[in-house]
Amino acid sequence: MSGMTTATVAARPATRPAVLILLGPPGAGKGTQARMLEERFGLVQLSTGDLLRAAVAQGTEAGRAAKAVMEAGGLVSDEIVLAILRDRMAAPDVARGVILDGFPRTDVQAAALDDLLCEAGQEVTAAIALVVDDEAMIARVAGRYTCAGCGEGYHDSFKVPARAGVCDRCGGTAFRRRADDTAETAGARLAAYHAQTAPLIAYYEGRGVLQRIDAMGTIDEIGADLADIVSRVSA
Ligand code: AP5
C-alpha cells in the first residue's frame, strides 16, 4: 500500500487509554475499519451515526429532531450530537480506549472533545484521515448494506458474505439498507463533509497528531496500514 502516512504523533503515557479519531467522507470506510480495529485491539468503536440512528429508531426527542436532517444529508446540531456523545463517553467500557467514527465533524465538536478529554486527564492520541476520491465514495455508499442482527457491514460488489444471504459474523439472514444511502443524499453528505469536517484535518495536523492514509485500496490493505499506526501510537 501507499506508505503515505505522515506526521509525528506525540508521545503519550502508556497508562492512558487511546483516543483515536477516524476522519473521512461518507463511504471512506470509517465504520468498516473501526470494527476491524475494535476486534484486533480491544478498543471501543464509538460512531455518532450509529448512536443517532439508534435514537431515531427509539423515537427519543433527540432522534425525532435528527431524523429529517440525517435523511437530507446534513449535519445534526452540535448540541444534540454532543449530548449523545457525552452520555456514551461516560460508559465504563470506554476506559479500554476508543475509536471515534464520524466524530468530531465540526470545529465546535472538536473543541468540546478536547474539553471532555482534558477533564478526564486525556488527549487525542491520533487523528487518522482516510484520503479518498469523491466519485468512488458514491459507489461505496450506494452499494452498502448491513446485517440487521449484529450490524456487520457489507457491499454489493466490494464485500459480500462468504455464503450468499448469511452474515459471516452472526449467521443472521436479515439485512438492511440506510435511508440516506442514495446517490442524491450521498452528494449532500459529501458537501457537508468538505464544508464542515475536512477543515479538522488541518486542526489536528497543527496539533501534531494527524496521520494520513490512502484509503483507495482494498479493505485489507487499508486495515493493515491502520493497524500499523494504531500499534505504533498505542505502544
Ligand atoms: P455516519 O453514520 O457517520 O455516516 P458517514 O460519515 O456518512 O459515513 P458512512 O457510515 O456513510 O461511511 P463510512 O466511512 O463509515 O464507510 P463504511 O465503512 O460504511 O453519519 C450519518 C449521518 O448522521 C450524517 O450524515 C449526519 O446527518 C449524522 N451525524 C453523524 N455523526 C454526526 C456528527 N458528529 N455531527 C453531526 N451529524 C452527525 O463503508 C461504506 C461501504 O463501502 C460499505 O459497504 C463497505 O463495505 C465498503 N467499503 C469500505 N471500505 C472499502 C474499500 N476500501 N473498498 C471498497 N469498498 C469499501
Short mmCIF file of N, CA and C and ligand atoms in Angstrom, two decimals, residues 24-33 35 47-50 52-53 66 69-71 73-78 81 101-106 109 130 139-141 143-145 153-156 158-159 178 180-181 189 215-220 222, ligand 1:
data_model
loop_
_atom_site.label_atom_id
_atom_site.label_comp_id
_atom_site.label_asym_id
_atom_site.label_seq_id
_atom_site.Cartn_x
_atom_site.Cartn_y
_atom_site.Cartn_z
N GLY A 24 -12.96 11.20 7.62
CA GLY A 24 -13.10 10.86 6.20
C GLY A 24 -14.51 11.06 5.75
N PRO A 25 -14.72 11.22 4.44
CA PRO A 25 -16.06 11.47 3.92
C PRO A 25 -16.95 10.24 4.03
N PRO A 26 -18.25 10.38 3.76
CA PRO A 26 -19.13 9.21 3.77
C PRO A 26 -18.61 8.16 2.80
N GLY A 27 -18.59 6.92 3.26
CA GLY A 27 -18.14 5.82 2.41
C GLY A 27 -16.64 5.61 2.42
N ALA A 28 -15.90 6.40 3.17
CA ALA A 28 -14.44 6.27 3.18
C ALA A 28 -14.00 4.94 3.81
N GLY A 29 -14.89 4.34 4.61
CA GLY A 29 -14.54 3.09 5.26
C GLY A 29 -14.31 3.24 6.75
N LYS A 30 -14.77 4.32 7.33
CA LYS A 30 -14.55 4.56 8.76
C LYS A 30 -15.17 3.45 9.61
N GLY A 31 -16.43 3.13 9.33
CA GLY A 31 -17.12 2.11 10.11
C GLY A 31 -16.50 0.73 9.91
N THR A 32 -16.21 0.40 8.65
CA THR A 32 -15.59 -0.90 8.34
C THR A 32 -14.28 -1.06 9.10
N GLN A 33 -13.45 -0.03 9.02
CA GLN A 33 -12.13 -0.13 9.65
C GLN A 33 -12.23 -0.04 11.18
N ARG A 35 -14.57 -1.20 13.08
CA ARG A 35 -14.96 -2.52 13.61
C ARG A 35 -13.77 -3.49 13.58
N SER A 47 -19.49 5.35 17.21
CA SER A 47 -19.97 6.00 15.99
C SER A 47 -21.16 6.89 16.31
N THR A 48 -21.00 8.20 16.09
CA THR A 48 -22.14 9.08 16.35
C THR A 48 -23.28 8.80 15.37
N GLY A 49 -22.95 8.37 14.15
CA GLY A 49 -24.00 7.99 13.21
C GLY A 49 -24.84 6.85 13.76
N ASP A 50 -24.17 5.80 14.29
CA ASP A 50 -24.91 4.66 14.88
C ASP A 50 -25.74 5.12 16.08
N LEU A 52 -26.95 8.08 16.67
CA LEU A 52 -28.09 8.88 16.20
C LEU A 52 -29.16 7.98 15.57
N ARG A 53 -28.74 6.98 14.78
CA ARG A 53 -29.73 6.07 14.17
C ARG A 53 -30.48 5.30 15.26
N ALA A 66 -33.32 14.72 14.91
CA ALA A 66 -32.22 14.39 13.99
C ALA A 66 -32.70 13.76 12.68
N VAL A 69 -32.92 15.76 9.29
CA VAL A 69 -31.59 16.29 8.92
C VAL A 69 -30.74 15.17 8.34
N MET A 70 -30.77 14.01 8.98
CA MET A 70 -29.97 12.88 8.50
C MET A 70 -30.45 12.41 7.14
N GLU A 71 -31.75 12.36 6.95
CA GLU A 71 -32.28 11.89 5.67
C GLU A 71 -31.96 12.86 4.53
N GLY A 73 -29.10 14.51 4.47
CA GLY A 73 -27.65 14.50 4.29
C GLY A 73 -26.94 15.65 4.97
N GLY A 74 -27.64 16.40 5.83
CA GLY A 74 -27.00 17.49 6.56
C GLY A 74 -26.39 17.00 7.87
N LEU A 75 -25.80 17.92 8.62
CA LEU A 75 -25.24 17.56 9.92
C LEU A 75 -26.25 17.87 11.03
N VAL A 76 -26.41 16.97 11.94
CA VAL A 76 -27.27 17.16 13.11
C VAL A 76 -26.61 18.24 13.99
N SER A 77 -27.43 18.96 14.76
CA SER A 77 -26.88 20.08 15.54
C SER A 77 -25.80 19.60 16.53
N ASP A 78 -24.84 20.48 16.76
CA ASP A 78 -23.77 20.16 17.71
C ASP A 78 -24.36 19.83 19.08
N VAL A 81 -25.66 16.21 19.11
CA VAL A 81 -24.56 15.25 18.97
C VAL A 81 -23.71 15.21 20.25
N ASP A 101 -15.66 7.33 15.36
CA ASP A 101 -16.01 7.10 13.96
C ASP A 101 -17.13 8.09 13.60
N GLY A 102 -16.76 9.15 12.86
CA GLY A 102 -17.77 10.15 12.49
C GLY A 102 -17.91 11.28 13.50
N PHE A 103 -17.00 11.38 14.40
CA PHE A 103 -16.95 12.45 15.40
C PHE A 103 -15.49 12.76 15.70
N PRO A 104 -15.10 14.03 15.82
CA PRO A 104 -15.90 15.23 15.62
C PRO A 104 -16.09 15.55 14.13
N ARG A 105 -17.10 16.35 13.84
CA ARG A 105 -17.41 16.72 12.45
C ARG A 105 -17.45 18.23 12.26
N THR A 106 -17.32 18.99 13.33
CA THR A 106 -17.29 20.45 13.23
C THR A 106 -16.23 20.97 14.20
N GLN A 109 -17.44 20.72 17.74
CA GLN A 109 -17.33 19.37 18.30
C GLN A 109 -15.88 19.04 18.67
N LEU A 130 -8.68 9.35 6.35
CA LEU A 130 -8.78 8.39 5.25
C LEU A 130 -8.95 9.19 3.97
N ALA A 139 -20.19 5.30 -5.06
CA ALA A 139 -20.38 3.86 -5.36
C ALA A 139 -20.32 3.04 -4.08
N ARG A 140 -19.44 3.39 -3.18
CA ARG A 140 -19.35 2.62 -1.93
C ARG A 140 -20.63 2.77 -1.10
N VAL A 141 -21.11 4.01 -1.00
CA VAL A 141 -22.29 4.27 -0.18
C VAL A 141 -23.53 3.62 -0.80
N GLY A 143 -23.87 1.00 -2.58
CA GLY A 143 -23.93 -0.47 -2.55
C GLY A 143 -23.89 -1.06 -1.16
N ARG A 144 -23.96 -0.22 -0.16
CA ARG A 144 -23.76 -0.70 1.22
C ARG A 144 -25.04 -1.32 1.81
N TYR A 145 -24.87 -2.38 2.60
CA TYR A 145 -25.95 -2.90 3.44
C TYR A 145 -25.34 -3.53 4.68
N GLY A 153 -21.02 -4.81 8.34
CA GLY A 153 -21.25 -4.09 7.09
C GLY A 153 -20.84 -4.90 5.88
N TYR A 154 -21.61 -4.76 4.79
CA TYR A 154 -21.31 -5.45 3.53
C TYR A 154 -21.48 -4.49 2.37
N HIS A 155 -21.08 -4.95 1.18
CA HIS A 155 -21.26 -4.14 -0.04
C HIS A 155 -21.62 -5.08 -1.19
N ASP A 156 -22.52 -4.59 -2.07
CA ASP A 156 -22.98 -5.42 -3.19
C ASP A 156 -21.82 -5.97 -4.02
N PHE A 158 -18.08 -5.00 -3.24
CA PHE A 158 -16.75 -5.00 -2.63
C PHE A 158 -16.61 -5.88 -1.40
N LYS A 159 -17.72 -6.21 -0.77
CA LYS A 159 -17.63 -7.07 0.43
C LYS A 159 -18.93 -7.86 0.56
N ARG A 178 -29.50 1.73 4.63
CA ARG A 178 -29.79 3.00 5.27
C ARG A 178 -30.62 3.91 4.37
N ASP A 180 -30.39 7.02 4.08
CA ASP A 180 -29.61 8.11 3.47
C ASP A 180 -28.57 7.59 2.49
N ASP A 181 -28.61 6.31 2.16
CA ASP A 181 -27.62 5.75 1.22
C ASP A 181 -28.12 5.78 -0.21
N ARG A 189 -24.17 14.75 1.63
CA ARG A 189 -23.29 14.38 2.76
C ARG A 189 -21.82 14.73 2.44
N ALA A 215 -6.86 5.68 1.34
CA ALA A 215 -7.97 4.74 1.59
C ALA A 215 -8.67 4.33 0.30
N MET A 216 -7.91 4.34 -0.83
CA MET A 216 -8.48 3.88 -2.10
C MET A 216 -8.13 2.42 -2.37
N GLY A 217 -7.37 1.78 -1.49
CA GLY A 217 -7.01 0.38 -1.68
C GLY A 217 -8.12 -0.56 -1.20
N THR A 218 -7.77 -1.82 -1.05
CA THR A 218 -8.75 -2.79 -0.58
C THR A 218 -8.95 -2.62 0.93
N ILE A 219 -10.03 -3.20 1.42
CA ILE A 219 -10.33 -3.11 2.86
C ILE A 219 -9.16 -3.68 3.67
N ASP A 220 -8.60 -4.80 3.22
CA ASP A 220 -7.50 -5.41 3.98
C ASP A 220 -6.22 -4.58 3.93
N ILE A 222 -6.00 -1.31 3.61
CA ILE A 222 -6.19 -0.14 4.49
C ILE A 222 -6.12 -0.58 5.96
P1 AP5 B 1 -22.46 8.34 9.64
O1 AP5 B 1 -23.19 7.11 10.01
O2 AP5 B 1 -21.26 8.71 10.41
O3 AP5 B 1 -22.19 8.29 8.10
P2 AP5 B 1 -20.98 8.86 7.21
O4 AP5 B 1 -19.94 9.68 7.83
O5 AP5 B 1 -21.69 9.47 6.07
O6 AP5 B 1 -20.16 7.66 6.94
P3 AP5 B 1 -20.67 6.32 6.41
O7 AP5 B 1 -21.19 5.47 7.50
O8 AP5 B 1 -21.60 6.56 5.23
O9 AP5 B 1 -19.34 5.74 5.76
P4 AP5 B 1 -18.10 5.03 6.38
O10 AP5 B 1 -16.91 5.89 6.19
O11 AP5 B 1 -18.37 4.52 7.77
O12 AP5 B 1 -17.99 3.84 5.36
P5 AP5 B 1 -18.29 2.28 5.55
O13 AP5 B 1 -17.21 1.65 6.35
O14 AP5 B 1 -19.69 2.04 5.96
O15 AP5 B 1 -23.45 9.61 9.73
C1 AP5 B 1 -24.74 9.56 9.15
C2 AP5 B 1 -25.44 10.90 9.42
O16 AP5 B 1 -25.57 11.10 10.85
C3 AP5 B 1 -24.68 12.13 8.91
O17 AP5 B 1 -24.95 12.39 7.55
C4 AP5 B 1 -25.23 13.21 9.86
O18 AP5 B 1 -26.52 13.63 9.47
C5 AP5 B 1 -25.36 12.47 11.19
N1 AP5 B 1 -24.15 12.57 12.04
C6 AP5 B 1 -23.34 11.54 12.44
N2 AP5 B 1 -22.35 11.99 13.21
C7 AP5 B 1 -22.52 13.34 13.31
C8 AP5 B 1 -21.79 14.37 13.96
N3 AP5 B 1 -20.66 14.09 14.67
N4 AP5 B 1 -22.25 15.65 13.84
C9 AP5 B 1 -23.37 15.93 13.14
N5 AP5 B 1 -24.11 15.00 12.50
C10 AP5 B 1 -23.68 13.71 12.57
O19 AP5 B 1 -18.09 1.81 4.03
C11 AP5 B 1 -19.05 2.16 3.03
C12 AP5 B 1 -19.25 0.96 2.09
O20 AP5 B 1 -18.07 0.76 1.31
C13 AP5 B 1 -19.52 -0.37 2.83
O21 AP5 B 1 -20.46 -1.11 2.08
C14 AP5 B 1 -18.15 -1.07 2.83
O22 AP5 B 1 -18.28 -2.49 2.78
C15 AP5 B 1 -17.50 -0.52 1.56
N6 AP5 B 1 -16.07 -0.31 1.71
C16 AP5 B 1 -15.41 0.12 2.82
N7 AP5 B 1 -14.09 0.21 2.57
C17 AP5 B 1 -13.93 -0.15 1.26
C18 AP5 B 1 -12.79 -0.27 0.39
N8 AP5 B 1 -11.55 0.01 0.81
N9 AP5 B 1 -13.01 -0.67 -0.89
C19 AP5 B 1 -14.26 -0.95 -1.33
N10 AP5 B 1 -15.36 -0.89 -0.56
C20 AP5 B 1 -15.20 -0.49 0.73
#
